[in-house]
Short mmCIF file of C-alpha atoms in Angstrom, two decimals:
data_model
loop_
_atom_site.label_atom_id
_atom_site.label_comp_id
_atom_site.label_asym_id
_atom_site.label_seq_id
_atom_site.Cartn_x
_atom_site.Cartn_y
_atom_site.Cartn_z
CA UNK A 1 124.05 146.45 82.86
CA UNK A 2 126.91 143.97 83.83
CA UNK A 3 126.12 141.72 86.59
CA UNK A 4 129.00 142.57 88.74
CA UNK A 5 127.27 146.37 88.62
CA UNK A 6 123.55 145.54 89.29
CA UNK A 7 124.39 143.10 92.55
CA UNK A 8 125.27 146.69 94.11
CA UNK A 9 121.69 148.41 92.67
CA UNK A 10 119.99 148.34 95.21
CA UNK A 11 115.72 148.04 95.01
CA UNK A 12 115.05 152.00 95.24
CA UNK A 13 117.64 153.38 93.00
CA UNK A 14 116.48 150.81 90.23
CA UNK A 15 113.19 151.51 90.41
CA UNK A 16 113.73 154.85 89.15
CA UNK A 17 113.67 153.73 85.37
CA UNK A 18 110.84 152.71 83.77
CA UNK A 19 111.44 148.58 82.55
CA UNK A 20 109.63 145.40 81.91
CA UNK A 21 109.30 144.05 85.25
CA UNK A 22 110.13 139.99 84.19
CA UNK A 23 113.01 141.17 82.35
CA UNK A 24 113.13 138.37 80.01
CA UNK A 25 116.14 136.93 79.03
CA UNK A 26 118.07 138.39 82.03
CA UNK A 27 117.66 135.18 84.37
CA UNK A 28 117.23 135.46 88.14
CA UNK A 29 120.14 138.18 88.59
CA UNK A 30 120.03 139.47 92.28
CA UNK A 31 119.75 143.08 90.76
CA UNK A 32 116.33 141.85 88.62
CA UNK A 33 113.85 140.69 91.03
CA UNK A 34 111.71 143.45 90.98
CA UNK A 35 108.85 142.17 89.83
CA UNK A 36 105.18 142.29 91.13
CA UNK A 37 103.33 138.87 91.91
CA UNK A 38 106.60 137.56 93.58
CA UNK A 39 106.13 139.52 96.88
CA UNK A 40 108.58 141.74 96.37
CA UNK A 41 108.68 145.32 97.24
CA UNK A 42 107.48 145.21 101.25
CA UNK A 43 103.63 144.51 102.10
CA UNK A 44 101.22 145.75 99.36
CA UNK A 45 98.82 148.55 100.56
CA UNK A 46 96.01 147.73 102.40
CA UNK A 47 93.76 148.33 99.90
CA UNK A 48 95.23 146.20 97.75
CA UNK A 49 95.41 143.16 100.29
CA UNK A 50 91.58 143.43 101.30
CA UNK A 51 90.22 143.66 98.05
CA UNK A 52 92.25 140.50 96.93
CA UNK A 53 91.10 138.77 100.28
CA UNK A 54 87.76 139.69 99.27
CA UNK A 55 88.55 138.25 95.62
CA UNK A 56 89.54 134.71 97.16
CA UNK A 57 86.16 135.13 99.10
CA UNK A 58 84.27 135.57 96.30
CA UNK A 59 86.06 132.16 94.52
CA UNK A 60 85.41 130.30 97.21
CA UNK A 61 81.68 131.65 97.15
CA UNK A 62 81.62 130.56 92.98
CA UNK A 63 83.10 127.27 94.38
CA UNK A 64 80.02 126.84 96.67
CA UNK A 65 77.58 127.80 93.83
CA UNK A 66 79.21 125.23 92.10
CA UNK A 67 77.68 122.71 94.34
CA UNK A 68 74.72 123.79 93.62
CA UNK A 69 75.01 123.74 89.95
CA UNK A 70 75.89 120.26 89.84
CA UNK A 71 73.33 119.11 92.08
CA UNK A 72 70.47 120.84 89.62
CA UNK A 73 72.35 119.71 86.23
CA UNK A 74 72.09 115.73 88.02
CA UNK A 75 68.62 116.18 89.35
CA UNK A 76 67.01 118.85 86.90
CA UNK A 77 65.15 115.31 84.68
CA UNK A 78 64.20 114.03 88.28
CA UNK A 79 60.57 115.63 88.11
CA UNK A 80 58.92 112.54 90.18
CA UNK A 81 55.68 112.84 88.05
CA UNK A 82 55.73 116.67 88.50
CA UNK A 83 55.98 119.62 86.62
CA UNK A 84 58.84 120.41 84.50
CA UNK A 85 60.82 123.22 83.90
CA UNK A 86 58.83 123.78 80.56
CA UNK A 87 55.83 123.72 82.36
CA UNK A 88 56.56 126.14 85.17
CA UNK A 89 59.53 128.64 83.45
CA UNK A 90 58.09 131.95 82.14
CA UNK A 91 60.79 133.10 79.83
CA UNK A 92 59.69 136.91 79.64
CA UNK A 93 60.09 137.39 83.95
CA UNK A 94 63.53 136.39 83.15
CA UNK A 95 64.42 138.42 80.37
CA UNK A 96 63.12 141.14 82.65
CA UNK A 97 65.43 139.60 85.35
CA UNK A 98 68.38 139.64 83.51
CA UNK A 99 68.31 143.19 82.10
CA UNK A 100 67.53 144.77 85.41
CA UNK A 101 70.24 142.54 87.39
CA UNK A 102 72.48 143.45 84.43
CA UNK A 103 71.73 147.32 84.00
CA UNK A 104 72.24 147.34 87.95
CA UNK A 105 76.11 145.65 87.57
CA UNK A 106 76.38 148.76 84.72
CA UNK A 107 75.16 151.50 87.50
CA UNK A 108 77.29 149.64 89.98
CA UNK A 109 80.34 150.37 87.83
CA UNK A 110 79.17 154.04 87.27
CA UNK A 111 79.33 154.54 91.21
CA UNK A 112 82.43 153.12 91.63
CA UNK A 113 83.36 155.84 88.74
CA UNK A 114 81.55 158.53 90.64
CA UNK A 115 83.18 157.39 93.58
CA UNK A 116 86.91 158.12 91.52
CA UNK A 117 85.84 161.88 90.83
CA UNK A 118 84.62 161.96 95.02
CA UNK A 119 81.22 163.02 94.02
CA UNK A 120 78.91 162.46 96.86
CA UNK A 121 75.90 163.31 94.81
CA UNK A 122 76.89 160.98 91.92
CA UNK A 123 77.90 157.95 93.82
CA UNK A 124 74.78 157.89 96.33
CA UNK A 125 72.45 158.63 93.17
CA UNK A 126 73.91 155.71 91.10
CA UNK A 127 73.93 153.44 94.42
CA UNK A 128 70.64 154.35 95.51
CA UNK A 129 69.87 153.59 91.22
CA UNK A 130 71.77 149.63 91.23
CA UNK A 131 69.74 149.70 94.96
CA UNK A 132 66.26 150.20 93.26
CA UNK A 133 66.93 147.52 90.13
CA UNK A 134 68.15 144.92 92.51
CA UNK A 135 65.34 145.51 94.52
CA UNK A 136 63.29 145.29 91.38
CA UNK A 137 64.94 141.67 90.61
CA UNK A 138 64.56 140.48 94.01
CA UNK A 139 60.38 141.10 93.71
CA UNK A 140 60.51 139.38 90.71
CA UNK A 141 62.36 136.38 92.14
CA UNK A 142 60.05 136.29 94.96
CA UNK A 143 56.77 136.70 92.69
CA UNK A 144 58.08 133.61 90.90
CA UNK A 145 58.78 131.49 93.84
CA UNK A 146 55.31 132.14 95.63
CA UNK A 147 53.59 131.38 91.88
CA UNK A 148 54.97 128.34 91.64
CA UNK A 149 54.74 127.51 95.48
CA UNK A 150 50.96 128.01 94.38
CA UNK A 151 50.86 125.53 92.01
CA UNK A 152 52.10 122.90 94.00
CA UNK A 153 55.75 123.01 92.94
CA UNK A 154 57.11 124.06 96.02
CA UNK A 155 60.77 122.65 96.36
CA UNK A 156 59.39 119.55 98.61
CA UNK A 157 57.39 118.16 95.42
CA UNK A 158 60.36 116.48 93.48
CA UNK A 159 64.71 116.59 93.28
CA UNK A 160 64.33 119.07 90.66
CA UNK A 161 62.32 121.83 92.60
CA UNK A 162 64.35 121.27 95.90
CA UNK A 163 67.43 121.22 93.48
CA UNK A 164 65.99 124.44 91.66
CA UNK A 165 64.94 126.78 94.97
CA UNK A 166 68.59 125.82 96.90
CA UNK A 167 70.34 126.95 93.74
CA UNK A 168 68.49 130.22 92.94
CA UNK A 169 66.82 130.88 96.05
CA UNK A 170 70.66 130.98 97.24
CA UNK A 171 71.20 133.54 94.81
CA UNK A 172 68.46 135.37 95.52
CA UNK A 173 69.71 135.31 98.90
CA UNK A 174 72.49 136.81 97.82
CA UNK A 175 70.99 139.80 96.17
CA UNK A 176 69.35 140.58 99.33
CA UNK A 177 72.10 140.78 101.69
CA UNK A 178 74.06 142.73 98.56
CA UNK A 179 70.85 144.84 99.33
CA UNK A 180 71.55 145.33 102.88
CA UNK A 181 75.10 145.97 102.51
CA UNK A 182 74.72 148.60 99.47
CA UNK A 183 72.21 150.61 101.77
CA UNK A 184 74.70 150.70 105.18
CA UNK A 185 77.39 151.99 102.74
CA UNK A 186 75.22 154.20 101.47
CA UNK A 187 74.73 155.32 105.23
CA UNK A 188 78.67 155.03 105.71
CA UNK A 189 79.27 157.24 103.05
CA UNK A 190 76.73 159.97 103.55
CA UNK A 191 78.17 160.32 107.42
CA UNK A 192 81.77 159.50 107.04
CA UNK A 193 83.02 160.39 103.50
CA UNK A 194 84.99 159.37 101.46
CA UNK A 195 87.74 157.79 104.05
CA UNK A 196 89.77 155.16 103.07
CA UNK A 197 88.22 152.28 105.04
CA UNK A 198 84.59 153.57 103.13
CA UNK A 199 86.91 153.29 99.82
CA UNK A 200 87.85 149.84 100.54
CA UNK A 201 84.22 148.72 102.05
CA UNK A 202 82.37 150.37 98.44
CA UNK A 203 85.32 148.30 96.31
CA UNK A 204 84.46 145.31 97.74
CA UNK A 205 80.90 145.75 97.43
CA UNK A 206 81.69 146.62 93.55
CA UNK A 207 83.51 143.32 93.28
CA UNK A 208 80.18 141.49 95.19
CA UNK A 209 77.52 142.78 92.97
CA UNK A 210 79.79 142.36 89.76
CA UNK A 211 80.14 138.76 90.73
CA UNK A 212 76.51 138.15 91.88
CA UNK A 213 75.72 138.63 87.80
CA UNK A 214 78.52 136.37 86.62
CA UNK A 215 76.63 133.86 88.78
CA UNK A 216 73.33 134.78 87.39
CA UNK A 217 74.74 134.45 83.74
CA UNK A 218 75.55 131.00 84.43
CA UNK A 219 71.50 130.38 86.10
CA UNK A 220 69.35 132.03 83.74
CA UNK A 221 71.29 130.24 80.90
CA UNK A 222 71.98 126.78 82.48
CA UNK A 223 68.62 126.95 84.29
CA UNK A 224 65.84 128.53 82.27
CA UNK A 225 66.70 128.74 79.30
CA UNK A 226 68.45 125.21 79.23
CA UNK A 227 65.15 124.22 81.20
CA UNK A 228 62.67 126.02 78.90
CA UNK A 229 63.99 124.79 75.57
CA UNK A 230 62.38 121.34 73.87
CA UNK B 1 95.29 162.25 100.32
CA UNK B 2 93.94 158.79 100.67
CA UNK B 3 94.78 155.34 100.24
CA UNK B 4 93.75 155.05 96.88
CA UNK B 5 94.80 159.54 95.83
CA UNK B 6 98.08 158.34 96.92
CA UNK B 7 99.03 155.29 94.88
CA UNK B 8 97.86 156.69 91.60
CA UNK B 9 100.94 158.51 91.14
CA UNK B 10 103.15 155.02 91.89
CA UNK B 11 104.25 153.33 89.35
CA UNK B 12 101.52 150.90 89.03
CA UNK B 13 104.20 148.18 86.99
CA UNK B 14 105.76 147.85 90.23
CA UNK B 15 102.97 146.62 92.77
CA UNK B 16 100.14 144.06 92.59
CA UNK B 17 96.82 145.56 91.69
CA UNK B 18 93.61 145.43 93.74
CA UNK B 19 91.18 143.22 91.78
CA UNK B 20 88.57 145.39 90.25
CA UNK B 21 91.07 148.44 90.58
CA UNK B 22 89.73 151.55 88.06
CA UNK B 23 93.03 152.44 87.82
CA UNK B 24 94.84 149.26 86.35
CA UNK B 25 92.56 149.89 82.83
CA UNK B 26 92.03 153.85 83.13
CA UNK B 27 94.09 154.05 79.82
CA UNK B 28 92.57 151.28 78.19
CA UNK B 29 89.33 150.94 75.84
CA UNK B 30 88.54 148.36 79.19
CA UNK B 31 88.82 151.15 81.59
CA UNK B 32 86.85 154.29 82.72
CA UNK B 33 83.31 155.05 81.15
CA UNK B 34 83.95 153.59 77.90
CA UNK B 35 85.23 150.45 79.17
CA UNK B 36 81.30 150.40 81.41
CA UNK B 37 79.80 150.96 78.30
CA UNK B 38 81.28 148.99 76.01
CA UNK B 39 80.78 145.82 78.24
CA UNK B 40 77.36 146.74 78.97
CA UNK B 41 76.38 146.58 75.33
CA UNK B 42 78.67 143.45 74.62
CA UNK B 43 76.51 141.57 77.90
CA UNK B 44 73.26 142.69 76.15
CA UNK B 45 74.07 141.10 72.54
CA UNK B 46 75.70 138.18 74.20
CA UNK B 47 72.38 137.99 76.37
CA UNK B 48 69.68 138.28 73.67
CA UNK B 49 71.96 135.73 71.27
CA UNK B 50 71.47 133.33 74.32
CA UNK B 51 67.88 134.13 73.90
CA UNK B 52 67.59 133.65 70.29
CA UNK B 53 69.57 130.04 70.61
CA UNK B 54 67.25 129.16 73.25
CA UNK B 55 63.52 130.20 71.39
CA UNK B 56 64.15 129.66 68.12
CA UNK B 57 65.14 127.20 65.34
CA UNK B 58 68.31 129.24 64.78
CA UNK B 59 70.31 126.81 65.95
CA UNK B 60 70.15 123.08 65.32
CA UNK B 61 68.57 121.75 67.92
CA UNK B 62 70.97 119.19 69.46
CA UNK B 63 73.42 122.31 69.57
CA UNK B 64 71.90 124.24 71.85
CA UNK B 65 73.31 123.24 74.70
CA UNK B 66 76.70 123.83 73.65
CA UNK B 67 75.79 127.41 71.94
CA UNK B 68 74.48 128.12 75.46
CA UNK B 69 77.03 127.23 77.63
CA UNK B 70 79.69 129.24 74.95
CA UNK B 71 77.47 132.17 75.10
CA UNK B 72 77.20 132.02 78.99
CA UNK B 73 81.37 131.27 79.08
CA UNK B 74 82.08 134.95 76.83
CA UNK B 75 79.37 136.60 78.64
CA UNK B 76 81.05 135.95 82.32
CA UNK B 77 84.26 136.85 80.24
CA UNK B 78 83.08 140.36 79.16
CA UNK B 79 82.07 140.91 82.99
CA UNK B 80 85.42 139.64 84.14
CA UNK B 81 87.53 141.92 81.61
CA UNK B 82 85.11 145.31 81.18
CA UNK B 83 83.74 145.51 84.90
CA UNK B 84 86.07 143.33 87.13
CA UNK B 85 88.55 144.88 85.16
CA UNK B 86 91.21 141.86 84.82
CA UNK B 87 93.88 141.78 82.35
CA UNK B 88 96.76 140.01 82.01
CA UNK B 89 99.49 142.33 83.09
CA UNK B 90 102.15 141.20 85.58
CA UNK B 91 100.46 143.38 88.02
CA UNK B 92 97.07 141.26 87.95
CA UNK B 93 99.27 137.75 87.97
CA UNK B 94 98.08 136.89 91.33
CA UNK B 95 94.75 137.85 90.65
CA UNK B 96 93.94 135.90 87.31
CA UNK B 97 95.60 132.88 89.13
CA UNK B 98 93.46 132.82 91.84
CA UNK B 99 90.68 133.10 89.64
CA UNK B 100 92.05 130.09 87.52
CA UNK B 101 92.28 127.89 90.22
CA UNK B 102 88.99 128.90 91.32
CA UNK B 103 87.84 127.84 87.38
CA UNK B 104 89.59 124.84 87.91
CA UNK B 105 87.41 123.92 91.11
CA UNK B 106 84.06 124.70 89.19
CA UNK B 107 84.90 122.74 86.68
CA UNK B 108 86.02 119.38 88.54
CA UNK B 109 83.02 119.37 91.08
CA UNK B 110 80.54 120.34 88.00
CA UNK B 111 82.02 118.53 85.28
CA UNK B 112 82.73 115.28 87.86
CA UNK B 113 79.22 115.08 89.23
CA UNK B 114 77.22 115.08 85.87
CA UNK B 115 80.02 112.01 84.53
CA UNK B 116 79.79 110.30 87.50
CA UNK B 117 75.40 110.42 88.34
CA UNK B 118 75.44 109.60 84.56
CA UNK B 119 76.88 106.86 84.50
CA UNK B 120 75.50 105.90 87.97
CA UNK B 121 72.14 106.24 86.15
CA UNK B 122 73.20 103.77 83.18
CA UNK B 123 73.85 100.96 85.71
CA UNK B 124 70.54 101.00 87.75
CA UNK B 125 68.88 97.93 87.65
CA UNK B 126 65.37 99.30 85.33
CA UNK B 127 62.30 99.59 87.38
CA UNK B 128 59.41 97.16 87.26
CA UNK B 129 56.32 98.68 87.42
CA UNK B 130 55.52 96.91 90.69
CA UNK B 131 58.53 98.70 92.52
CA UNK B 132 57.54 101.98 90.65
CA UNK B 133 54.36 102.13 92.62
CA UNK B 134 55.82 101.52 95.63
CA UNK B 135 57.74 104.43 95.20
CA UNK B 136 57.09 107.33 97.87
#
């Protein structure tokens, strides 16, 4: 294709054939500019503009995390005479806390394939299924936390523990109001159906709960295990 | 038809993609229930390696940290790419550079704080034990 022929293509008749959309090697030729990421093409769908404003939410939440995580990786040796992670960290609980956070991200992504073949029965069993093992995690995050609150390593007794509750209790936090949202959709769902502000509300909450174990990746390596080793 | 029934049939080259969207990967080993499965097994080896470096003499000692925090990196990057779905088509561009400016962040405010308290730390003036039991 000449130039002098493709400044008269317009956008709709060129989209007809099936190209590489960064056309390398063809410079920026008015005829070539179809290509996604650059805004072209008219306003993306709605779906596609909420779930990436939810994406930059969820950044910005890592981003706040991150706060967090350097304020325990600076403090986590300031023990003030206390006990130390070694002391307090039982290694098993969190093995059991990882598989049941992570086996609830897998059921998570089985719903959101339920919710691709508009199964009503599939999608509410495998929600009410991630539900249950996040519930699960949560009582094991709170039996921890009122153990050690026991022993007298609440978060006021040194940096570390106040360091250690903000950064997981946030997550645990988290969980919880993933909790609440995951049973109003479930709600949403069962009344409404499968309309396409529901679609848009589950995808996001697909994106939450998928991020809420990258974050957890990151605590019970950085934190326990980091913590519990010599 | 829906929102979602509706652009399936587009031609997905030609739009941004949703992050997270099924149908960006339905064609790929990443995508549909293969694509679940195969990233839930990856996150459980990754996750019991982490274990192993951590409780045992596996790994020389002053190692660890580092096997950790390489363990914990792929691990986050098997969630990203099998259930988050991210690739690096043109259609996910804005997506992946969101995320890598979001990396970027992370790493300045975590990376920046532990150089800058250590360092802090090297320059106190040591304790005497008089002042250390007048400590709070």
């Amino acid at each position: 294709m000449s130039d002098a022929t493709g400044a008269f293509t317009s956008d709709i008749a060129a989209g007809g054939a099936t190209r590489d959309v960064y056309r390398p090697g063809h410079g920026h030729g008015s005829a070539h500019g179809w290509a996604t990421g650059h805004g072209q093409g008219g306003p993306a769908s709605k779906f596609v503009t909420v779930a990436y404003g939810f994406w930059i939410f969820l950044l910005s939440d890592i981003i706040m995390f991150s706060a967090f995580f350097a304020a325990y990786a600076v403090l986590a040796r300031a023990t003030a005479g206390g006990p130390t992670g070694r002391e307090l960290f039982d290694l098993t609980r969190v093995a059991v806390q990882t598989g049941l956070l992570l086996t609830s991200s897998f059921t998570g992504g089985l719903a959101t394939l339920a919710i691709h073949r508009r199964s009503m029965a599939g999608t509410q069993f495998w929600l009410l299924v991630t539900g249950l093992l996040g519930a699960a995690f949560l009582f094991l995050e709170v039996q921890e936390f009122a153990a050690m609150a026991a022993e007298q390593a609440g978060p006021s007794r040194s940096a570390f523990l106040s360091a250690f509750f903000a950064l997981v209790g946030c997550h645990g936090t988290h969980v919880s109001l993933g909790l609440l949202w995951l049973g109003t959709m479930m709600a949403q769902l069962w009344v409404k159906g499968f309309r396409p502000e529901i679609l848009r509300r589950l995808h996001c909450f697909g994106l939450f709960w998928h991020a809420l174990d990258i974050i957890w990746v990151a605590i019970f390596t950085l934190v326990y295990l980091l913590g519990a080793s010599p | 038809m829906t929102d979602i029934d509706s652009r399936i049939d587009e031609d997905l080259d030609r739009r941004d993609s949703a992050p997270g969207e099924e149908t960006i990967t339905e064609h790929e080993p990443a995508g549909g229930l293969t694509g679940y499965l195969l990233g839930f097994g990856l996150a459980i080896l990754l996750t019991i390696a982490s274990f192993l470096a951590a409780q045992t003499d596996l790994i020389y000692q002053p190692a660890v940290i580092s096997a950790l925090v390489v363990l914990a990196i792929a691990q986050m990057g098997v969630h990203l790419v099998f259930f988050l779905h991210l690739t690096t088509g043109s259609d996910n561009t804005n997506n992946v550079l969101a995320l890598a400016f979001g990396v970027l962040i992370v790493a300045l405010v975590v990376l920046g704080s532990i150089w800058i308290m250590g360092h802090l730390n090297q320059n106190m003036a040591p304790m005497s034990a008089h002042q250390a039991e007048m400590m709070p």
